[in-house]
Amino acid sequence: MRLELRKIPITNIEFGNETKVDGATLLIDREELIKKLKEVPNVKEIKIDLARPGEKIRIIPVKDVIEPRFKVEGPAGFAGVTSDVAQLGNGVVNVLDGAAIVTIGDIVGFQEGIIDMWGEGAKWTPFSKTNNIVVDISVIDGLTPHEHEETCRLVGLKASELVGLAAREMISENIEIFDMGDNVEETSKYPDLPKVVYVEMLISQGLLHASYIYGVDSAHILPNLIAPNEELDGAVISGNCVAACDKITTYQHQNNAVIKELYKLHGKEINFLGVVLVPEMTTLNGKFISCDYTAKLCKMLGADGVIVSEEGYGNPDSDLVMICSRLEKQGIKTVLITDECSGWDGMSQPLTDIAKEAVAVISTGNVSHVVELEKADIVLGDPNAVSNIAGGWAGAYNPEDGTMKCELNAVIGATSEIGTHNCTVELY
């Protein structure tokens, strides 16, 4: 597979008479974009605003973040979701690098998280550094919770495609190339390099706790092997709306930092065999099946080492250490990437489960760490939503002075378990 990501640098966004790139500025035709997005079934109303790095803007509650792209060569769109099912991972993609679609609006139940574009809050989210097209979605009355969530998810993906059209004719000299043959080819080229598999755990626990692979809810599949290029090309999208700090947004799947880092080492220090996507199940039997199957796949691939990243915390901690135990007992060296739920004082047990085989653990931070957020000049969305966000509580927002207090839990990407953040990590 060969995938080219051609980066079109975007350092500013403005509204304009058409959606296009002018130098390094992305112009957005707001009325035309709203018109197109209202064609998505079950949409009642759409509002669009812009949020640039450094502006005193708070975005809440955020559902998802998606990178706008245009497929120059190869299957268009998010195959199996916004376009026909097709094999992703090959082709040429023009990427509006530095721009992002951010979807907001009421969903159901817990609402998701916060992006501050300035100040203390900006330190904790990677999306304070992107130029954000904020899409506020209202749906028609009478939808079921699942229909409501699906509508909002589709609007975000559609918005990324429509804005991505601005990159259609652009030329870039900044090109990332991801080129890898099958396992037989790569192993014949690098017979003496250790073989490494990346195991990526995905939230797969029902409404607002879902991930999709080629449009299929990951809760309905066994762990499966994909080529790294497929995920970078949009094969995996987010439907998870709880625990914003370690939610893997669609943007983060499109730019999976673990995959990109392993690619850099491929052919030099390791032989990167591929990605095993693992559903995080809710039942004990489901966890046994999923973890056993994951260990079997890695063994059959001939892995010498495995990196496992988690999504979420709590009961998925059990899946994490169960996978580790099974791999280590088969002689496969295993490194875990997880965050910790250690309490406000950092003194609580960080994971809900432990295993003696888990000897190499990378921590991406404490989800319970409390941050104080200053008053925003502009709030896109509803600041009162913090009371329903994981990591927030009733009274976390002070309407008298506009300040807010919350755990990192509530901040999108604050403790990302695939590395898309700026927290310090330790190996111990």
Short mmCIF file of N, CA and C in Angstrom, two decimals, residues 81 102 191 228 246 264 359 375 388 396 398 428:
data_model
loop_
_atom_site.label_atom_id
_atom_site.label_comp_id
_atom_site.label_asym_id
_atom_site.label_seq_id
_atom_site.Cartn_x
_atom_site.Cartn_y
_atom_site.Cartn_z
N VAL A 81 -19.32 4.75 5.03
CA VAL A 81 -20.11 5.69 5.84
C VAL A 81 -20.67 6.80 4.97
N VAL A 102 -15.02 21.01 14.08
CA VAL A 102 -15.37 20.70 15.47
C VAL A 102 -16.89 20.71 15.56
N PRO A 191 14.79 -9.18 7.45
CA PRO A 191 14.68 -10.44 8.19
C PRO A 191 15.24 -10.40 9.60
N PRO A 228 -1.73 -0.21 8.45
CA PRO A 228 -1.68 1.11 9.07
C PRO A 228 -2.26 2.20 8.18
N ASP A 246 -9.50 11.25 26.92
CA ASP A 246 -8.85 10.16 26.19
C ASP A 246 -9.71 9.60 25.07
N LYS A 264 8.09 5.58 11.18
CA LYS A 264 9.43 6.19 11.15
C LYS A 264 10.51 5.16 11.47
N VAL A 359 5.11 -4.68 32.92
CA VAL A 359 6.34 -4.09 33.43
C VAL A 359 6.78 -2.86 32.63
N LYS A 375 -12.40 33.16 32.33
CA LYS A 375 -13.60 33.59 31.63
C LYS A 375 -13.30 33.74 30.14
N ASN A 388 -22.81 18.17 32.99
CA ASN A 388 -23.14 16.83 32.51
C ASN A 388 -21.96 16.15 31.82
N ALA A 396 -19.68 23.59 38.55
CA ALA A 396 -18.34 23.74 37.99
C ALA A 396 -18.21 25.03 37.19
N ASN A 398 -19.21 28.94 36.92
CA ASN A 398 -19.67 30.06 37.72
C ASN A 398 -20.20 31.15 36.80
N TYR A 428 8.16 3.04 33.24
CA TYR A 428 8.57 2.49 34.53
C TYR A 428 8.23 1.01 34.63
#
